[in-house]
Coordinates of N, CA and C in Angstrom, one line a residue:
M714 N 10.3 25.1 -8.5 CA 9.0 24.6 -8.6 C 8.2 24.8 -7.3
D715 N 7.5 25.9 -7.2 CA 6.8 26.3 -6.0 C 5.7 25.3 -5.7
D716 N 5.2 24.5 -6.7 CA 4.1 23.6 -6.4 C 4.6 22.2 -6.1
V717 N 5.9 22.0 -5.9 CA 6.5 20.7 -5.7 C 7.2 20.8 -4.3
R718 N 6.9 19.9 -3.4 CA 7.5 19.9 -2.1 C 8.1 18.5 -1.8
E719 N 9.3 18.4 -1.4 CA 9.9 17.2 -1.0 C 9.4 16.8 0.4
L720 N 9.0 15.5 0.5 CA 8.5 15.0 1.8 C 9.7 14.3 2.5
P721 N 9.5 14.0 3.8 CA 10.5 13.3 4.5 C 10.8 11.9 3.8
A722 N 12.0 11.5 3.8 CA 12.4 10.3 3.1 C 11.7 9.1 3.7
A723 N 11.3 8.1 2.9 CA 10.8 6.8 3.4 C 11.9 5.8 3.2
G724 N 12.8 5.7 4.1 CA 14.0 4.8 3.9 C 14.8 5.3 2.8
P725 N 15.1 4.5 1.8 CA 15.9 4.9 0.7 C 15.1 5.6 -0.4
V726 N 13.8 5.8 -0.2 CA 12.9 6.4 -1.2 C 12.8 7.9 -1.0
R727 N 13.1 8.7 -2.0 CA 12.8 10.1 -1.9 C 11.4 10.4 -2.5
L728 N 10.7 11.3 -1.9 CA 9.3 11.5 -2.2 C 9.0 13.0 -2.4
W729 N 8.2 13.3 -3.4 CA 7.8 14.7 -3.6 C 6.3 14.8 -3.8
L730 N 5.7 15.8 -3.2 CA 4.2 16.0 -3.3 C 4.0 17.2 -4.2
V731 N 3.2 17.0 -5.2 CA 3.0 18.0 -6.3 C 1.6 18.5 -6.2
T732 N 1.4 19.8 -6.2 CA 0.0 20.4 -6.3 C -0.3 20.6 -7.7
T733 N -1.4 19.9 -8.1 CA -1.8 20.0 -9.5 C -3.2 20.7 -9.7
D734 N -3.6 21.4 -8.7 CA -4.9 22.2 -8.7 C -4.9 23.1 -9.9
P735 N -5.8 23.0 -10.8 CA -5.9 23.8 -12.0 C -6.0 25.3 -11.6
A736 N -6.6 25.6 -10.5 CA -6.7 27.0 -10.1 C -5.4 27.7 -9.7
S737 N -4.4 26.9 -9.3 CA -3.1 27.4 -8.9 C -2.0 26.9 -9.8
T738 N -2.3 26.2 -10.9 CA -1.3 25.7 -11.8 C -1.2 26.7 -13.0
P739 N 0.0 27.1 -13.3 CA 0.2 28.0 -14.5 C -0.3 27.4 -15.7
P740 N -1.0 28.1 -16.6 CA -1.5 27.5 -17.8 C -0.4 27.1 -18.7
G741 N -0.7 26.1 -19.6 CA 0.3 25.6 -20.5 C 0.0 24.1 -20.8
D742 N 0.5 23.7 -22.0 CA 0.2 22.3 -22.4 C 1.4 21.4 -22.4
G743 N 2.5 22.0 -21.9 CA 3.8 21.2 -21.8 C 4.5 21.1 -23.2
A744 N 4.1 21.9 -24.1 CA 4.7 21.8 -25.5 C 6.2 22.1 -25.4
G745 N 7.0 21.3 -26.0 CA 8.4 21.5 -26.0 C 9.1 20.8 -24.9
V746 N 8.3 20.3 -23.9 CA 8.9 19.6 -22.8 C 8.4 18.1 -22.7
L747 N 7.1 17.9 -22.8 CA 6.5 16.5 -22.8 C 6.9 15.8 -24.1
D748 N 7.0 14.5 -24.1 CA 7.3 13.8 -25.3 C 6.0 13.5 -26.1
A749 N 6.1 12.8 -27.2 CA 4.9 12.6 -28.0 C 3.8 11.8 -27.3
E750 N 4.2 10.8 -26.6 CA 3.2 10.0 -25.9 C 2.5 10.7 -24.8
E751 N 3.3 11.5 -24.0 CA 2.7 12.3 -23.0 C 1.8 13.4 -23.6
S752 N 2.2 14.0 -24.6 CA 1.3 15.0 -25.3 C 0.0 14.4 -25.8
R753 N 0.1 13.2 -26.4 CA -1.0 12.5 -26.9 C -2.0 12.2 -25.7
R754 N -1.5 11.7 -24.6 CA -2.3 11.4 -23.5 C -3.0 12.7 -22.9
A755 N -2.2 13.8 -22.9 CA -2.8 15.0 -22.4 C -3.9 15.5 -23.2
A756 N -3.7 15.4 -24.6 CA -4.7 15.9 -25.5 C -6.0 15.1 -25.5
A757 N -5.9 13.8 -25.0 CA -7.0 12.9 -25.0 C -8.0 13.2 -23.9
F758 N -7.6 14.0 -22.9 CA -8.6 14.3 -21.8 C -9.7 15.1 -22.3
R759 N -10.9 14.8 -21.8 CA -12.1 15.5 -22.2 C -12.2 16.8 -21.5
F760 N -11.8 16.9 -20.3 CA -12.0 18.1 -19.5 C -10.7 18.8 -19.2
D761 N -10.7 20.1 -19.3 CA -9.4 20.8 -19.2 C -8.8 20.6 -17.9
R762 N -9.5 20.5 -16.8 CA -9.0 20.4 -15.5 C -8.1 19.1 -15.4
H763 N -8.6 18.0 -16.0 CA -7.9 16.7 -16.0 C -6.6 16.9 -16.8
R764 N -6.7 17.5 -17.9 CA -5.5 17.7 -18.7 C -4.4 18.6 -18.0
V765 N -4.9 19.6 -17.3 CA -3.9 20.5 -16.6 C -3.3 19.7 -15.4
R766 N -4.0 18.9 -14.7 CA -3.5 18.0 -13.7 C -2.4 17.1 -14.2
Y767 N -2.7 16.4 -15.3 CA -1.8 15.5 -16.0 C -0.5 16.2 -16.4
V768 N -0.7 17.3 -17.1 CA 0.5 18.0 -17.5 C 1.4 18.5 -16.3
A769 N 0.7 19.0 -15.3 CA 1.5 19.5 -14.1 C 2.3 18.3 -13.5
A770 N 1.6 17.2 -13.4 CA 2.3 16.0 -12.7 C 3.5 15.6 -13.6
H771 N 3.4 15.5 -14.9 CA 4.4 15.0 -15.7 C 5.6 16.1 -15.8
L772 N 5.2 17.3 -15.8 CA 6.3 18.4 -15.8 C 7.1 18.3 -14.5
A773 N 6.4 18.1 -13.4 CA 7.1 17.9 -12.1 C 8.0 16.7 -12.1
L774 N 7.5 15.6 -12.6 CA 8.4 14.4 -12.7 C 9.6 14.7 -13.6
R775 N 9.4 15.3 -14.7 CA 10.6 15.6 -15.6 C 11.5 16.6 -14.9
G776 N 11.0 17.6 -14.2 CA 11.9 18.5 -13.5 C 12.7 17.8 -12.4
I777 N 12.1 16.9 -11.6 CA 12.8 16.2 -10.6 C 13.9 15.3 -11.1
L778 N 13.5 14.5 -12.2 CA 14.5 13.6 -12.8 C 15.6 14.4 -13.5
G779 N 15.2 15.5 -14.2 CA 16.2 16.3 -14.8 C 17.2 16.9 -13.9
E780 N 16.8 17.4 -12.7 CA 17.7 17.9 -11.7 C 18.6 16.8 -11.3
R781 N 18.1 15.6 -11.1 CA 18.9 14.5 -10.6 C 20.0 14.0 -11.7
L782 N 19.6 14.1 -12.9 CA 20.4 13.6 -14.0 C 21.3 14.7 -14.6
G783 N 21.1 16.0 -14.2 CA 21.9 17.1 -14.7 C 21.5 17.4 -16.2
R784 N 20.2 17.3 -16.5 CA 19.8 17.7 -17.8 C 18.5 18.4 -17.8
A785 N 18.1 19.1 -18.9 CA 16.9 19.8 -19.0 C 15.7 18.9 -18.9
P786 N 14.6 19.3 -18.4 CA 13.4 18.4 -18.3 C 13.0 17.8 -19.6
E787 N 13.1 18.6 -20.7 CA 12.7 18.1 -22.0 C 13.7 17.0 -22.6
D788 N 14.8 16.9 -21.9 CA 15.8 15.9 -22.4 C 15.8 14.6 -21.6
V789 N 14.8 14.5 -20.7 CA 14.6 13.2 -20.0 C 13.8 12.3 -20.9
R790 N 14.3 11.1 -21.2 CA 13.7 10.2 -22.1 C 13.2 9.0 -21.4
F791 N 12.0 8.6 -21.7 CA 11.3 7.4 -21.0 C 11.2 6.2 -21.9
T792 N 11.1 5.1 -21.3 CA 10.7 3.9 -22.0 C 9.8 3.0 -21.1
R793 N 9.4 1.9 -21.6 CA 8.6 0.9 -20.8 C 9.4 -0.4 -20.7
L794 N 9.5 -0.9 -19.5 CA 10.1 -2.3 -19.4 C 9.1 -3.3 -19.8
A795 N 9.5 -4.5 -20.0 CA 8.6 -5.6 -20.3 C 7.7 -5.9 -19.1
C796 N 6.5 -6.2 -19.3 CA 5.6 -6.6 -18.2 C 6.0 -8.0 -17.7
P797 N 6.3 -8.1 -16.4 CA 6.7 -9.4 -15.9 C 5.6 -10.5 -15.9
G798 N 4.4 -10.1 -16.2 CA 3.3 -11.0 -16.2 C 3.2 -11.7 -17.6
C799 N 3.2 -10.8 -18.7 CA 3.0 -11.3 -20.0 C 4.1 -11.1 -21.0
G800 N 5.1 -10.3 -20.6 CA 6.2 -10.0 -21.4 C 6.0 -8.8 -22.4
G801 N 4.8 -8.2 -22.4 CA 4.5 -7.2 -23.3 C 5.2 -5.9 -22.9
P802 N 5.2 -4.9 -23.9 CA 6.0 -3.7 -23.7 C 5.2 -2.6 -22.9
H803 N 4.6 -3.0 -21.8 CA 3.8 -2.1 -21.0 C 4.0 -2.3 -19.5
G804 N 5.3 -2.6 -19.2 CA 5.6 -2.7 -17.8 C 5.9 -1.4 -17.1
R805 N 6.8 -1.4 -16.1 CA 7.1 -0.3 -15.3 C 7.8 0.8 -16.2
P806 N 7.5 2.1 -16.1 CA 8.2 3.1 -16.8 C 9.7 3.2 -16.3
A807 N 10.6 3.5 -17.2 CA 12.0 3.6 -16.8 C 12.7 4.7 -17.6
L808 N 13.8 5.1 -17.2 CA 14.6 6.0 -18.0 C 15.2 5.2 -19.2
A809 N 15.1 5.9 -20.4 CA 15.6 5.2 -21.6 C 17.1 5.1 -21.8
D810 N 17.8 6.1 -21.2 CA 19.2 6.2 -21.5 C 20.0 6.4 -20.2
A811 N 19.6 5.9 -19.1 CA 20.3 6.0 -17.8 C 19.9 4.8 -17.0
P812 N 20.9 4.3 -16.2 CA 20.6 3.1 -15.4 C 19.7 3.4 -14.2
G813 N 19.5 4.6 -13.8 CA 18.7 5.0 -12.7 C 18.6 6.5 -12.5
P814 N 17.8 6.9 -11.6 CA 17.1 6.1 -10.5 C 15.8 5.5 -11.1
H815 N 15.3 4.5 -10.3 CA 14.0 4.0 -10.5 C 13.0 5.1 -10.1
F816 N 11.8 5.2 -10.7 CA 10.9 6.2 -10.3 C 9.4 5.7 -10.5
S817 N 8.5 6.5 -9.8 CA 7.1 6.2 -10.0 C 6.4 7.5 -9.8
L818 N 5.3 7.6 -10.6 CA 4.4 8.8 -10.5 C 3.0 8.4 -10.3
S819 N 2.3 9.0 -9.4 CA 0.9 8.8 -9.3 C 0.2 10.1 -9.1
H820 N -1.0 10.3 -9.6 CA -1.8 11.5 -9.4 C -3.3 11.2 -9.2
S821 N -3.9 12.0 -8.4 CA -5.3 11.8 -8.1 C -5.8 13.2 -7.5
G822 N -7.0 13.6 -8.0 CA -7.5 14.9 -7.6 C -6.5 16.0 -7.9
D823 N -6.2 16.8 -6.8 CA -5.3 18.0 -7.0 C -3.9 17.7 -6.5
L824 N -3.5 16.4 -6.4 CA -2.2 16.0 -5.9 C -1.6 15.0 -6.8
A825 N -0.2 15.0 -6.8 CA 0.6 14.0 -7.4 C 1.7 13.6 -6.5
L826 N 2.1 12.4 -6.6 CA 3.2 11.9 -5.8 C 4.3 11.3 -6.7
V827 N 5.5 11.8 -6.5 CA 6.7 11.3 -7.2 C 7.6 10.6 -6.3
A828 N 8.1 9.4 -6.7 CA 9.0 8.6 -5.8 C 10.2 8.2 -6.7
L829 N 11.4 8.4 -6.1 CA 12.7 8.0 -6.7 C 13.4 7.1 -5.7
A830 N 14.0 6.0 -6.3 CA 14.7 5.0 -5.4 C 15.8 4.3 -6.2
P831 N 16.7 3.7 -5.4 CA 17.8 3.0 -6.1 C 17.4 1.6 -6.6
V832 N 16.2 1.1 -6.2 CA 15.6 -0.2 -6.6 C 14.2 0.1 -7.1
P833 N 13.6 -1.0 -7.7 CA 12.2 -0.8 -8.2 C 11.3 -0.2 -7.2
V834 N 10.5 0.8 -7.6 CA 9.6 1.5 -6.7 C 8.3 1.7 -7.3
G835 N 7.2 1.7 -6.5 CA 5.9 2.1 -6.9 C 5.3 3.0 -5.9
A836 N 4.6 4.0 -6.4 CA 3.9 5.0 -5.5 C 2.4 5.1 -5.9
D837 N 1.6 5.3 -5.0 CA 0.2 5.6 -5.3 C -0.4 6.6 -4.3
V838 N -1.2 7.5 -4.8 CA -1.9 8.5 -4.0 C -3.3 8.5 -4.6
E839 N -4.3 8.5 -3.7 CA -5.7 8.4 -4.1 C -6.5 9.4 -3.2
E840 N -7.6 10.0 -3.8 CA -8.6 10.6 -2.9 C -9.3 9.5 -2.2
L841 N -9.7 9.8 -0.9 CA -10.5 8.9 -0.1 C -11.8 8.5 -0.8
P842 N -12.1 7.2 -0.9 CA -13.3 6.8 -1.6 C -14.6 7.1 -0.7
S843 N -15.7 7.1 -1.3 CA -17.0 7.2 -0.6 C -17.2 5.8 0.2
V844 N -18.1 5.8 1.1 CA -18.4 4.5 1.8 C -18.9 3.5 0.8
K845 N -19.7 3.9 -0.2 CA -20.2 3.0 -1.2 C -19.1 2.4 -2.0
V846 N -18.2 3.2 -2.5 CA -17.1 2.7 -3.3 C -16.2 1.8 -2.5
A847 N -15.9 2.2 -1.2 CA -15.1 1.3 -0.4 C -15.8 -0.1 -0.2
E848 N -17.1 -0.1 -0.1 CA -17.8 -1.4 0.1 C -17.6 -2.2 -1.2
D849 N -17.7 -1.5 -2.4 CA -17.5 -2.3 -3.6 C -16.1 -2.8 -3.8
L850 N -15.1 -2.0 -3.3 CA -13.7 -2.5 -3.4 C -13.4 -3.7 -2.5
T851 N -14.1 -3.7 -1.4 CA -13.9 -4.8 -0.5 C -13.9 -6.2 -1.1
A852 N -14.8 -6.3 -2.1 CA -15.0 -7.6 -2.7 C -13.8 -8.1 -3.5
V853 N -12.9 -7.2 -3.9 CA -11.8 -7.6 -4.8 C -10.5 -7.6 -4.0
L854 N -10.6 -7.6 -2.6 CA -9.4 -7.6 -1.8 C -9.0 -9.1 -1.5
H855 N -7.8 -9.2 -0.9 CA -7.3 -10.5 -0.5 C -8.3 -11.1 0.6
P856 N -8.5 -12.4 0.7 CA -9.4 -12.9 1.7 C -9.0 -12.5 3.1
R857 N -7.7 -12.5 3.5 CA -7.3 -12.0 4.8 C -7.7 -10.6 5.1
E858 N -7.6 -9.8 4.0 CA -7.9 -8.4 4.2 C -9.4 -8.2 4.4
R859 N -10.2 -9.0 3.7 CA -11.7 -8.9 3.9 C -12.1 -9.4 5.3
A860 N -11.4 -10.3 5.8 CA -11.6 -10.8 7.2 C -11.3 -9.7 8.2
E861 N -10.1 -9.0 7.9 CA -9.7 -7.9 8.8 C -10.8 -6.8 8.8
L862 N -11.3 -6.5 7.6 CA -12.3 -5.4 7.4 C -13.6 -5.8 8.2
A863 N -14.0 -7.0 8.1 CA -15.2 -7.5 8.8 C -15.1 -7.3 10.3
A864 N -13.9 -7.3 10.8 CA -13.7 -7.1 12.3 C -13.8 -5.7 12.7
L865 N -13.8 -4.7 11.8 CA -13.8 -3.3 12.2 C -15.1 -2.9 12.6
A866 N -15.2 -1.8 13.3 CA -16.4 -1.4 14.0 C -17.5 -0.8 13.1
G867 N -17.2 0.0 12.2 CA -18.2 0.7 11.5 C -17.8 1.1 10.1
P868 N -18.7 1.7 9.2 CA -18.4 2.0 7.8 C -17.3 3.0 7.6
E869 N -17.2 4.0 8.5 CA -16.2 5.0 8.3 C -14.8 4.4 8.6
E870 N -14.7 3.5 9.6 CA -13.4 2.9 9.9 C -13.0 1.9 8.7
R871 N -14.0 1.3 8.2 CA -13.8 0.4 7.1 C -13.4 1.1 5.8
R872 N -14.0 2.3 5.6 CA -13.7 3.1 4.4 C -12.2 3.5 4.4
L873 N -11.7 4.0 5.6 CA -10.3 4.4 5.7 C -9.4 3.2 5.5
A874 N -9.8 2.1 6.0 CA -9.0 0.9 5.9 C -8.9 0.4 4.5
V875 N -10.0 0.4 3.8 CA -10.0 0.0 2.4 C -9.1 0.9 1.6
A876 N -9.2 2.2 1.8 CA -8.4 3.1 1.1 C -6.9 2.9 1.3
R877 N -6.6 2.6 2.6 CA -5.2 2.3 3.0 C -4.7 1.0 2.2
A878 N -5.5 0.0 2.2 CA -5.1 -1.3 1.5 C -5.0 -1.0 0.0
W879 N -5.9 -0.2 -0.5 CA -5.9 0.0 -2.0 C -4.7 0.7 -2.5
V880 N -4.2 1.7 -1.8 CA -3.0 2.4 -2.3 C -1.8 1.5 -2.1
R881 N -1.8 0.7 -1.0 CA -0.7 -0.2 -0.9 C -0.6 -1.2 -2.0
K882 N -1.8 -1.7 -2.4 CA -1.8 -2.6 -3.6 C -1.4 -2.0 -4.9
E883 N -1.9 -0.8 -5.1 CA -1.6 -0.1 -6.3 C -0.1 0.2 -6.4
A884 N 0.5 0.7 -5.3 CA 1.9 1.0 -5.2 C 2.7 -0.3 -5.5
F885 N 2.4 -1.4 -4.9 CA 3.1 -2.7 -5.2 C 3.0 -3.1 -6.6
L886 N 1.8 -3.1 -7.2 CA 1.6 -3.5 -8.6 C 2.2 -2.6 -9.6
K887 N 2.3 -1.3 -9.3 CA 3.0 -0.4 -10.1 C 4.5 -0.6 -10.1
G888 N 5.0 -0.9 -8.9 CA 6.4 -1.2 -8.7 C 6.8 -2.5 -9.4
L889 N 5.9 -3.5 -9.3 CA 6.1 -4.7 -9.9 C 6.1 -4.6 -11.5
G890 N 5.2 -3.7 -12.0 CA 5.2 -3.5 -13.4 C 4.0 -4.2 -14.1
T891 N 3.1 -4.8 -13.3 CA 2.0 -5.5 -13.9 C 0.7 -4.6 -13.9
G892 N 0.6 -3.7 -13.0 CA -0.6 -2.9 -12.9 C -1.7 -3.9 -12.4
L893 N -2.9 -3.5 -12.5 CA -4.0 -4.2 -11.9 C -4.3 -5.5 -12.6
S894 N -3.6 -5.8 -13.8 CA -3.9 -7.0 -14.5 C -3.5 -8.2 -13.7
R895 N -2.6 -8.1 -12.7 CA -2.2 -9.2 -11.8 C -3.4 -9.6 -10.9
G896 N -4.3 -8.7 -10.7 CA -5.4 -8.9 -9.7 C -5.1 -8.3 -8.4
T897 N -6.2 -7.9 -7.7 CA -6.0 -7.2 -6.4 C -6.3 -8.2 -5.2
D898 N -6.7 -9.4 -5.5 CA -7.0 -10.3 -4.4 C -5.9 -11.3 -4.2
R899 N -4.8 -11.2 -5.0 CA -3.7 -12.2 -5.0 C -2.7 -11.9 -3.9
D900 N -2.4 -10.7 -3.6 CA -1.3 -10.3 -2.7 C -1.8 -9.7 -1.5
Y901 N -1.4 -10.1 -0.3 CA -1.8 -9.6 1.0 C -1.0 -8.4 1.4
V902 N -1.6 -7.2 1.6 CA -0.9 -6.0 2.1 C -1.5 -5.5 3.4
G903 N -2.6 -6.0 3.9 CA -3.2 -5.6 5.2 C -4.0 -4.4 5.1
V904 N -4.8 -4.1 6.1 CA -5.7 -2.9 6.1 C -5.4 -2.0 7.3
R905 N -4.6 -2.5 8.3 CA -4.5 -1.8 9.5 C -3.4 -0.7 9.3
A906 N -3.6 0.4 10.0 CA -2.6 1.6 10.0 C -1.3 1.2 10.6
G907 N -0.2 1.6 9.9 CA 1.1 1.4 10.5 C 1.7 0.1 10.4
S908 N 1.0 -0.9 9.9 CA 1.5 -2.3 9.8 C 1.2 -3.0 8.5
P909 N 1.7 -2.4 7.4 CA 1.4 -3.0 6.1 C 2.0 -4.4 6.0
G910 N 1.3 -5.3 5.3 CA 2.0 -6.5 4.9 C 2.8 -6.2 3.7
A911 N 3.5 -7.2 3.2 CA 4.3 -7.0 2.0 C 4.6 -8.3 1.3
P912 N 4.4 -8.4 0.0 CA 4.8 -9.6 -0.7 C 6.3 -9.9 -0.6
D913 N 6.7 -11.1 -0.8 CA 8.1 -11.5 -0.7 C 9.0 -10.6 -1.5
G914 N 10.1 -10.1 -0.8 CA 11.1 -9.3 -1.4 C 10.7 -7.8 -1.5
W915 N 9.5 -7.4 -1.1 CA 9.1 -6.0 -1.1 C 8.8 -5.5 0.3
S916 N 8.9 -4.2 0.4 CA 8.5 -3.5 1.6 C 7.5 -2.4 1.3
L917 N 6.6 -2.1 2.2 CA 5.5 -1.2 1.9 C 5.5 -0.1 3.1
R918 N 5.3 1.1 2.7 CA 5.2 2.2 3.7 C 4.0 3.1 3.4
D919 N 3.2 3.4 4.4 CA 2.2 4.4 4.3 C 2.8 5.8 4.3
V920 N 2.3 6.7 3.5 CA 2.9 8.0 3.3 C 1.8 9.0 3.8
P921 N 2.1 9.8 4.9 CA 1.2 10.8 5.3 C 0.8 11.8 4.2
M922 N -0.5 12.1 4.1 CA -1.0 13.0 3.1 C -1.9 14.0 3.7
P923 N -2.2 15.1 2.9 CA -3.2 16.1 3.4 C -4.6 15.4 3.5
E924 N -5.4 16.1 4.3 CA -6.8 15.5 4.6 C -7.5 15.2 3.2
G925 N -8.2 14.1 3.2 CA -8.9 13.7 2.0 C -8.1 12.8 1.1
Y926 N -6.9 12.5 1.4 CA -6.1 11.7 0.5 C -5.4 10.6 1.4
T927 N -5.0 9.5 0.7 CA -4.1 8.5 1.3 C -3.1 8.1 0.3
A928 N -1.9 7.6 0.7 CA -0.9 7.2 -0.2 C 0.0 6.1 0.4
A929 N 0.7 5.5 -0.5 CA 1.7 4.4 0.0 C 2.8 4.3 -1.1
V930 N 3.9 3.8 -0.6 CA 5.1 3.5 -1.5 C 5.5 2.1 -1.3
A931 N 5.9 1.4 -2.4 CA 6.4 0.1 -2.4 C 7.8 0.0 -2.9
L932 N 8.7 -0.6 -2.1 CA 10.1 -0.7 -2.5 C 10.4 -2.2 -2.8
G933 N 11.0 -2.4 -4.0 CA 11.3 -3.8 -4.4 C 12.7 -4.2 -4.1
P934 N 13.0 -5.4 -4.5 CA 14.4 -6.0 -4.3 C 15.3 -5.4 -5.4
E935 N 16.6 -5.6 -5.3 CA 17.5 -5.2 -6.3 C 17.1 -5.7 -7.6
A936 N 17.2 -4.8 -8.6 CA 16.8 -5.3 -10.0 C 17.8 -6.3 -10.6

């Protein structure tokens, strides 16, 4: 997979960066490899470039997991765990017929990030927001994070700090299995570079990304 590159490990987490740029991604709809739910989601995209990015990310995830499990990508089977917040069948994705590894997939713009770990894991990659979007997101952060942002010098520094906090939150909430339904003002993750906070039992790491992107990975306790 020429468009998939393994990154330096973040502790026990293995990470891969996937290029999903439609201009450099081979054409195809994933037929015969993606399952019915993935195919349904791919077909629902209004714009071809979004569909191509989605398919490329999910094919990469299947290839990485298939290599780990010793099976073809199309033979990797997924399920959803129960949501820890409400008990509904929309929690963290998991392998349907294998005990591990735990995994997480995130995609934004022309990049996707895949994480594999021996314990619950969440990954998030995002394109950097505009100053306006960053200002809007500030209102839904934890009170301590808003205070930290208010102490920063200018809008550009705050923009980068908000992006940093947001991917940390998304990574944690994905690893937890609730998604954004838990709320983004409930858990403190911090905004400063190199020193993420972490909810009890979890660890957070910032992941270096190409210019214009930011990413983080969250590692949970033993399942």
